[in-house]
């Protein structure tokens, strides 16, 4: 028999707000940068580069030509003699006002190049899309931001970049981490649902294990866990009844290999299907625990089902929030050697999942008292009053990318308000967008900070 956990009064909910259009990011390009280098190469050197024998890993990363030590010149390369337009779709950078800054420059021999000046700690996923034919490229003729972004993102990962990532639906992306991004030796290679990509510099698509510079991981990452349908080898597939809807909800349970003989912290993670199937989070957790970055923990990765269900269940104060407190947590605490302490029970997620994590604390602080919210969709709700109304101790940790201003700015404001009222809170600004490329490593860093000393 489970104990009913009281919830905050529904009358205290603030009203949801409409989405806020993102402004165009500030992009600094270096037109002609690679062209100048290309013109210095001999015929054999050009042939070597075109044949893919050049040992330099792409993208090319150089010191800032303008001398700023906090900036790097990043050059992306593509080769296709039939291409009439090529665009880089880096997370949060494509906007109707930045299309020209995202398009590659045509060089001789079918080579295309694009150089950006970017902060030296930038972390991003990206794809490259090519257009052939006389008509304008789809991203050139699109008339709204969503259409531009989808058209620019229709290509594939960069085969000359060995670091792979994946998005919400498992589609493969390339990942770039510049030298000042924190190292992540425990980060395992994601496992995209499918592998595709354009031929770059004459090479066929050949996704490889995460490499030295881009991923910050050792040369031989932990092997991905096998995924067969909903079954992920090494994880326990469970279904828990949602008493309110009557439906069975799916989750993947990570058990630590060594528990130390005591009850462990518990992490509840939204969008569990992405973490379990595509992000290869279990392998990352294995390594982080083995390396002492994390203590032994249990992690329940909660399936968000599909886009309509996710939007309905995670975008507000009810639905998934009620399920976690009323059904999931009591069952997990009864079945597993996990803590009963709300402050050692962490709810986490990204985007709507991050918003749901904050609502969890506002509505059911006696069930879970710690939130690690990544890019929480705070454009939708102002949670200052609901969180400040909580009488129990809370720990709030918020992470947001500087290239997602409609999230980054309200996240910083919420942290300031909470801190001013004595709440244990912290805000981390990441040089990135709305992006799994940084959500994965910064989830581990956030948990490590929360559990340090255990």
mmCIF file of N, CA and C in Angstrom, residues 318-412:
data_model
loop_
_atom_site.group_PDB
_atom_site.id
_atom_site.type_symbol
_atom_site.label_atom_id
_atom_site.label_comp_id
_atom_site.label_asym_id
_atom_site.label_seq_id
_atom_site.Cartn_x
_atom_site.Cartn_y
_atom_site.Cartn_z
ATOM 1 N N UNK A 318 0.940 19.265 -14.313
ATOM 2 C CA UNK A 318 0.216 18.011 -14.049
ATOM 3 C C UNK A 318 0.734 16.918 -14.967
ATOM 4 N N UNK A 319 -0.017 15.848 -15.119
ATOM 5 C CA UNK A 319 0.371 14.770 -16.024
ATOM 6 C C UNK A 319 1.565 13.993 -15.523
ATOM 7 N N UNK A 320 2.714 14.193 -16.157
ATOM 8 C CA UNK A 320 3.923 13.472 -15.768
ATOM 9 C C UNK A 320 4.355 13.775 -14.356
ATOM 10 N N UNK A 321 4.136 15.000 -13.889
ATOM 11 C CA UNK A 321 4.494 15.380 -12.530
ATOM 12 C C UNK A 321 3.676 14.576 -11.520
ATOM 13 N N UNK A 322 2.385 14.449 -11.755
ATOM 14 C CA UNK A 322 1.535 13.646 -10.868
ATOM 15 C C UNK A 322 1.955 12.182 -10.875
ATOM 16 N N UNK A 323 2.222 11.644 -12.065
ATOM 17 C CA UNK A 323 2.606 10.242 -12.173
ATOM 18 C C UNK A 323 3.873 9.940 -11.378
ATOM 19 N N UNK A 324 4.875 10.794 -11.490
ATOM 20 C CA UNK A 324 6.133 10.558 -10.792
ATOM 21 C C UNK A 324 5.911 10.496 -9.289
ATOM 22 N N UNK A 325 5.153 11.434 -8.729
ATOM 23 C CA UNK A 325 4.983 11.497 -7.278
ATOM 24 C C UNK A 325 4.025 10.435 -6.745
ATOM 25 N N UNK A 326 2.928 10.215 -7.462
ATOM 26 C CA UNK A 326 1.871 9.362 -6.926
ATOM 27 C C UNK A 326 2.091 7.884 -7.212
ATOM 28 N N UNK A 327 2.733 7.581 -8.325
ATOM 29 C CA UNK A 327 2.836 6.182 -8.736
ATOM 30 C C UNK A 327 4.272 5.686 -8.835
ATOM 31 N N UNK A 328 5.115 6.429 -9.544
ATOM 32 C CA UNK A 328 6.453 5.924 -9.827
ATOM 33 C C UNK A 328 7.356 5.905 -8.603
ATOM 34 N N UNK A 329 7.454 7.032 -7.908
ATOM 35 C CA UNK A 329 8.370 7.084 -6.767
ATOM 36 C C UNK A 329 8.024 6.071 -5.678
ATOM 37 N N UNK A 330 6.764 5.951 -5.261
ATOM 38 C CA UNK A 330 6.461 4.948 -4.237
ATOM 39 C C UNK A 330 6.849 3.537 -4.666
ATOM 40 N N UNK A 331 6.612 3.196 -5.920
ATOM 41 C CA UNK A 331 6.951 1.844 -6.379
ATOM 42 C C UNK A 331 8.456 1.628 -6.394
ATOM 43 N N UNK A 332 9.222 2.610 -6.880
ATOM 44 C CA UNK A 332 10.671 2.447 -6.936
ATOM 45 C C UNK A 332 11.272 2.375 -5.541
ATOM 46 N N UNK A 333 10.767 3.176 -4.624
ATOM 47 C CA UNK A 333 11.307 3.154 -3.266
ATOM 48 C C UNK A 333 10.984 1.858 -2.540
ATOM 49 N N UNK A 334 9.903 1.232 -2.922
ATOM 50 C CA UNK A 334 9.548 -0.047 -2.322
ATOM 51 C C UNK A 334 10.366 -1.192 -2.917
ATOM 52 N N UNK A 335 10.714 -1.082 -4.204
ATOM 53 C CA UNK A 335 11.364 -2.190 -4.907
ATOM 54 C C UNK A 335 12.881 -2.121 -4.904
ATOM 55 N N UNK A 336 13.454 -0.938 -4.702
ATOM 56 C CA UNK A 336 14.890 -0.755 -4.894
ATOM 57 C C UNK A 336 15.579 -0.277 -3.620
ATOM 58 N N UNK A 337 16.872 -0.522 -3.489
ATOM 59 C CA UNK A 337 17.628 -0.003 -2.347
ATOM 60 C C UNK A 337 18.032 1.452 -2.581
ATOM 61 N N UNK A 338 17.024 2.320 -2.595
ATOM 62 C CA UNK A 338 17.269 3.736 -2.862
ATOM 63 C C UNK A 338 16.841 4.568 -1.663
ATOM 64 N N UNK A 339 17.316 5.771 -1.625
ATOM 65 C CA UNK A 339 17.051 6.667 -0.512
ATOM 66 C C UNK A 339 15.577 7.068 -0.435
ATOM 67 N N UNK A 340 15.154 7.358 0.767
ATOM 68 C CA UNK A 340 13.841 7.961 0.989
ATOM 69 C C UNK A 340 13.945 9.478 1.130
ATOM 70 N N UNK A 341 15.173 9.989 1.134
ATOM 71 C CA UNK A 341 15.430 11.404 1.349
ATOM 72 C C UNK A 341 15.058 12.205 0.097
ATOM 73 N N UNK A 342 14.118 13.151 0.188
ATOM 74 C CA UNK A 342 13.751 13.939 -0.994
ATOM 75 C C UNK A 342 14.926 14.697 -1.600
ATOM 76 N N UNK A 343 15.867 15.159 -0.764
ATOM 77 C CA UNK A 343 16.994 15.929 -1.297
ATOM 78 C C UNK A 343 17.993 15.053 -2.046
ATOM 79 N N UNK A 344 17.939 13.760 -1.821
ATOM 80 C CA UNK A 344 18.785 12.833 -2.567
ATOM 81 C C UNK A 344 18.018 12.156 -3.700
ATOM 82 N N UNK A 345 16.829 12.660 -3.963
ATOM 83 C CA UNK A 345 16.006 12.208 -5.080
ATOM 84 C C UNK A 345 15.969 13.330 -6.105
ATOM 85 N N UNK A 346 16.606 13.111 -7.251
ATOM 86 C CA UNK A 346 16.804 14.154 -8.255
ATOM 87 C C UNK A 346 15.883 13.904 -9.437
ATOM 88 N N UNK A 347 15.127 14.915 -9.806
ATOM 89 C CA UNK A 347 14.328 14.867 -11.031
ATOM 90 C C UNK A 347 15.040 15.722 -12.067
ATOM 91 N N UNK A 348 15.226 15.159 -13.262
ATOM 92 C CA UNK A 348 15.968 15.880 -14.283
ATOM 93 C C UNK A 348 15.321 15.676 -15.641
ATOM 94 N N UNK A 349 15.665 16.559 -16.554
ATOM 95 C CA UNK A 349 15.173 16.475 -17.918
ATOM 96 C C UNK A 349 15.625 17.707 -18.666
ATOM 97 N N UNK A 350 15.410 17.687 -19.970
ATOM 98 C CA UNK A 350 15.806 18.807 -20.820
ATOM 99 C C UNK A 350 14.589 19.378 -21.526
ATOM 100 N N UNK A 351 14.589 20.683 -21.745
ATOM 101 C CA UNK A 351 13.518 21.374 -22.435
ATOM 102 C C UNK A 351 12.220 21.236 -21.629
ATOM 103 N N UNK A 352 11.162 20.653 -22.207
ATOM 104 C CA UNK A 352 9.957 20.411 -21.418
ATOM 105 C C UNK A 352 10.262 19.509 -20.221
ATOM 106 N N UNK A 353 11.210 18.579 -20.389
ATOM 107 C CA UNK A 353 11.591 17.721 -19.266
ATOM 108 C C UNK A 353 12.208 18.507 -18.129
ATOM 109 N N UNK A 354 12.975 19.560 -18.459
ATOM 110 C CA UNK A 354 13.525 20.416 -17.421
ATOM 111 C C UNK A 354 12.453 21.224 -16.729
ATOM 112 N N UNK A 355 11.466 21.667 -17.490
ATOM 113 C CA UNK A 355 10.332 22.376 -16.897
ATOM 114 C C UNK A 355 9.580 21.460 -15.944
ATOM 115 N N UNK A 356 9.341 20.219 -16.358
ATOM 116 C CA UNK A 356 8.647 19.258 -15.503
ATOM 117 C C UNK A 356 9.432 18.987 -14.218
ATOM 118 N N UNK A 357 10.769 18.988 -14.304
ATOM 119 C CA UNK A 357 11.583 18.765 -13.110
ATOM 120 C C UNK A 357 11.370 19.881 -12.084
ATOM 121 N N UNK A 358 11.276 21.116 -12.551
ATOM 122 C CA UNK A 358 11.024 22.231 -11.632
ATOM 123 C C UNK A 358 9.611 22.188 -11.068
ATOM 124 N N UNK A 359 8.643 21.829 -11.910
ATOM 125 C CA UNK A 359 7.273 21.694 -11.420
ATOM 126 C C UNK A 359 7.188 20.577 -10.380
ATOM 127 N N UNK A 360 8.018 19.528 -10.517
ATOM 128 C CA UNK A 360 7.995 18.425 -9.554
ATOM 129 C C UNK A 360 8.278 18.943 -8.154
ATOM 130 N N UNK A 361 9.284 19.820 -8.044
ATOM 131 C CA UNK A 361 9.624 20.378 -6.739
ATOM 132 C C UNK A 361 8.547 21.324 -6.232
ATOM 133 N N UNK A 362 7.961 22.102 -7.131
ATOM 134 C CA UNK A 362 6.943 23.058 -6.711
ATOM 135 C C UNK A 362 5.690 22.370 -6.221
ATOM 136 N N UNK A 363 5.352 21.229 -6.799
ATOM 137 C CA UNK A 363 4.086 20.567 -6.463
ATOM 138 C C UNK A 363 4.243 19.445 -5.440
ATOM 139 N N UNK A 364 5.358 18.718 -5.487
ATOM 140 C CA UNK A 364 5.525 17.561 -4.606
ATOM 141 C C UNK A 364 6.899 17.581 -3.936
ATOM 142 N N UNK A 365 7.217 18.602 -3.161
ATOM 143 C CA UNK A 365 8.553 18.680 -2.553
ATOM 144 C C UNK A 365 8.826 17.587 -1.532
ATOM 145 N N UNK A 366 7.780 16.986 -0.990
ATOM 146 C CA UNK A 366 7.993 15.894 -0.043
ATOM 147 C C UNK A 366 8.386 14.603 -0.743
ATOM 148 N N UNK A 367 8.176 14.546 -2.041
ATOM 149 C CA UNK A 367 8.555 13.353 -2.807
ATOM 150 C C UNK A 367 9.964 13.488 -3.368
ATOM 151 N N UNK A 368 10.242 14.622 -4.016
ATOM 152 C CA UNK A 368 11.563 14.879 -4.582
ATOM 153 C C UNK A 368 11.918 16.325 -4.296
ATOM 154 N N UNK A 369 13.117 16.532 -3.751
ATOM 155 C CA UNK A 369 13.494 17.870 -3.347
ATOM 156 C C UNK A 369 14.612 18.485 -4.150
ATOM 157 N N UNK A 370 15.102 17.783 -5.176
ATOM 158 C CA UNK A 370 16.203 18.306 -5.989
ATOM 159 C C UNK A 370 15.835 18.220 -7.460
ATOM 160 N N UNK A 371 16.064 19.312 -8.175
ATOM 161 C CA UNK A 371 15.851 19.339 -9.623
ATOM 162 C C UNK A 371 17.141 19.742 -10.321
ATOM 163 N N UNK A 372 17.484 19.000 -11.371
ATOM 164 C CA UNK A 372 18.562 19.374 -12.277
ATOM 165 C C UNK A 372 17.903 19.621 -13.625
ATOM 166 N N UNK A 373 17.580 20.890 -13.888
ATOM 167 C CA UNK A 373 16.794 21.256 -15.061
ATOM 168 C C UNK A 373 17.713 21.772 -16.162
ATOM 169 N N UNK A 374 17.717 21.065 -17.295
ATOM 170 C CA UNK A 374 18.544 21.453 -18.426
ATOM 171 C C UNK A 374 17.670 22.152 -19.474
ATOM 172 N N UNK A 375 18.056 23.342 -19.849
ATOM 173 C CA UNK A 375 17.290 24.127 -20.824
ATOM 174 C C UNK A 375 15.792 24.091 -20.537
ATOM 175 N N UNK A 376 15.365 24.343 -19.284
ATOM 176 C CA UNK A 376 13.932 24.254 -18.978
ATOM 177 C C UNK A 376 13.152 25.307 -19.745
ATOM 178 N N UNK A 377 11.997 24.945 -20.245
ATOM 179 C CA UNK A 377 11.190 25.824 -21.099
ATOM 180 C C UNK A 377 10.486 26.884 -20.262
ATOM 181 N N UNK A 378 11.285 27.745 -19.664
ATOM 182 C CA UNK A 378 10.738 28.764 -18.762
ATOM 183 C C UNK A 378 10.090 29.916 -19.489
ATOM 184 N N UNK A 379 10.116 29.928 -20.813
ATOM 185 C CA UNK A 379 9.300 30.892 -21.542
ATOM 186 C C UNK A 379 7.813 30.610 -21.309
ATOM 187 N N UNK A 380 7.496 29.368 -20.915
ATOM 188 C CA UNK A 380 6.099 28.963 -20.782
ATOM 189 C C UNK A 380 5.512 29.327 -19.426
ATOM 190 N N UNK A 381 6.298 29.219 -18.364
ATOM 191 C CA UNK A 381 5.806 29.510 -17.014
ATOM 192 C C UNK A 381 6.862 30.281 -16.231
ATOM 193 N N UNK A 382 6.406 31.167 -15.372
ATOM 194 C CA UNK A 382 7.251 31.783 -14.362
ATOM 195 C C UNK A 382 7.053 30.977 -13.081
ATOM 196 N N UNK A 383 8.071 30.225 -12.694
ATOM 197 C CA UNK A 383 7.936 29.328 -11.546
ATOM 198 C C UNK A 383 8.458 29.920 -10.251
ATOM 199 N N UNK A 384 8.767 31.203 -10.246
ATOM 200 C CA UNK A 384 9.324 31.793 -9.030
ATOM 201 C C UNK A 384 8.357 31.649 -7.852
ATOM 202 N N UNK A 385 7.117 32.076 -8.024
ATOM 203 C CA UNK A 385 6.167 32.020 -6.908
ATOM 204 C C UNK A 385 5.870 30.591 -6.463
ATOM 205 N N UNK A 386 5.585 29.644 -7.381
ATOM 206 C CA UNK A 386 5.348 28.273 -6.920
ATOM 207 C C UNK A 386 6.524 27.681 -6.151
ATOM 208 N N UNK A 387 7.747 27.969 -6.583
ATOM 209 C CA UNK A 387 8.907 27.411 -5.883
ATOM 210 C C UNK A 387 9.141 28.112 -4.553
ATOM 211 N N UNK A 388 8.938 29.413 -4.513
ATOM 212 C CA UNK A 388 9.139 30.141 -3.257
ATOM 213 C C UNK A 388 8.064 29.819 -2.223
ATOM 214 N N UNK A 389 6.922 29.296 -2.676
ATOM 215 C CA UNK A 389 5.850 28.933 -1.747
ATOM 216 C C UNK A 389 6.134 27.622 -1.015
ATOM 217 N N UNK A 390 7.121 26.861 -1.484
ATOM 218 C CA UNK A 390 7.445 25.569 -0.878
ATOM 219 C C UNK A 390 8.090 25.783 0.490
ATOM 220 N N UNK A 391 7.633 25.054 1.492
ATOM 221 C CA UNK A 391 8.160 25.174 2.845
ATOM 222 C C UNK A 391 9.338 24.231 3.093
ATOM 223 N N UNK A 392 9.391 23.132 2.370
ATOM 224 C CA UNK A 392 10.450 22.154 2.559
ATOM 225 C C UNK A 392 11.761 22.631 1.919
ATOM 226 N N UNK A 393 12.903 22.102 2.371
ATOM 227 C CA UNK A 393 14.186 22.450 1.736
ATOM 228 C C UNK A 393 14.215 21.959 0.278
ATOM 229 N N UNK A 394 14.783 22.761 -0.591
ATOM 230 C CA UNK A 394 14.905 22.418 -2.008
ATOM 231 C C UNK A 394 16.340 22.634 -2.476
ATOM 232 N N UNK A 395 16.702 21.890 -3.508
ATOM 233 C CA UNK A 395 17.945 22.163 -4.231
ATOM 234 C C UNK A 395 17.590 22.303 -5.706
ATOM 235 N N UNK A 396 17.908 23.453 -6.276
ATOM 236 C CA UNK A 396 17.576 23.736 -7.670
ATOM 237 C C UNK A 396 18.866 23.989 -8.435
ATOM 238 N N UNK A 397 19.059 23.242 -9.512
ATOM 239 C CA UNK A 397 20.198 23.442 -10.388
ATOM 240 C C UNK A 397 19.660 23.610 -11.808
ATOM 241 N N UNK A 398 20.027 24.719 -12.443
ATOM 242 C CA UNK A 398 19.536 25.016 -13.790
ATOM 243 C C UNK A 398 20.729 25.202 -14.718
ATOM 244 N N UNK A 399 20.655 24.582 -15.889
ATOM 245 C CA UNK A 399 21.657 24.746 -16.939
ATOM 246 C C UNK A 399 20.945 25.238 -18.198
ATOM 247 N N UNK A 400 21.546 26.198 -18.895
ATOM 248 C CA UNK A 400 20.936 26.706 -20.125
ATOM 249 C C UNK A 400 22.033 27.173 -21.073
ATOM 250 N N UNK A 401 21.738 27.090 -22.372
ATOM 251 C CA UNK A 401 22.697 27.475 -23.387
ATOM 252 C C UNK A 401 22.598 28.952 -23.730
ATOM 253 N N UNK A 402 23.710 29.578 -23.968
ATOM 254 C CA UNK A 402 23.704 31.008 -24.272
ATOM 255 C C UNK A 402 23.078 31.307 -25.629
ATOM 256 N N UNK A 403 22.944 30.274 -26.486
ATOM 257 C CA UNK A 403 22.336 30.467 -27.796
ATOM 258 C C UNK A 403 20.854 30.089 -27.804
ATOM 259 N N UNK A 404 20.257 29.994 -26.635
ATOM 260 C CA UNK A 404 18.805 29.806 -26.511
ATOM 261 C C UNK A 404 18.282 30.889 -25.563
ATOM 262 N N UNK A 405 18.263 32.148 -26.009
ATOM 263 C CA UNK A 405 17.984 33.265 -25.092
ATOM 264 C C UNK A 405 16.608 33.234 -24.440
ATOM 265 N N UNK A 406 15.587 32.682 -25.114
ATOM 266 C CA UNK A 406 14.262 32.655 -24.500
ATOM 267 C C UNK A 406 14.207 31.682 -23.328
ATOM 268 N N UNK A 407 15.228 30.875 -23.170
ATOM 269 C CA UNK A 407 15.363 29.984 -22.014
ATOM 270 C C UNK A 407 16.453 30.485 -21.080
ATOM 271 N N UNK A 408 17.579 30.868 -21.649
ATOM 272 C CA UNK A 408 18.732 31.283 -20.863
ATOM 273 C C UNK A 408 18.408 32.477 -19.970
ATOM 274 N N UNK A 409 17.746 33.472 -20.518
ATOM 275 C CA UNK A 409 17.483 34.694 -19.749
ATOM 276 C C UNK A 409 16.496 34.464 -18.594
ATOM 277 N N UNK A 410 15.340 33.801 -18.820
ATOM 278 C CA UNK A 410 14.462 33.553 -17.659
ATOM 279 C C UNK A 410 15.065 32.574 -16.663
ATOM 280 N N UNK A 411 15.941 31.674 -17.127
ATOM 281 C CA UNK A 411 16.598 30.752 -16.195
ATOM 282 C C UNK A 411 17.507 31.523 -15.242
ATOM 283 N N UNK A 412 18.265 32.470 -15.787
ATOM 284 C CA UNK A 412 19.115 33.283 -14.924
ATOM 285 C C UNK A 412 18.305 34.120 -13.945
#
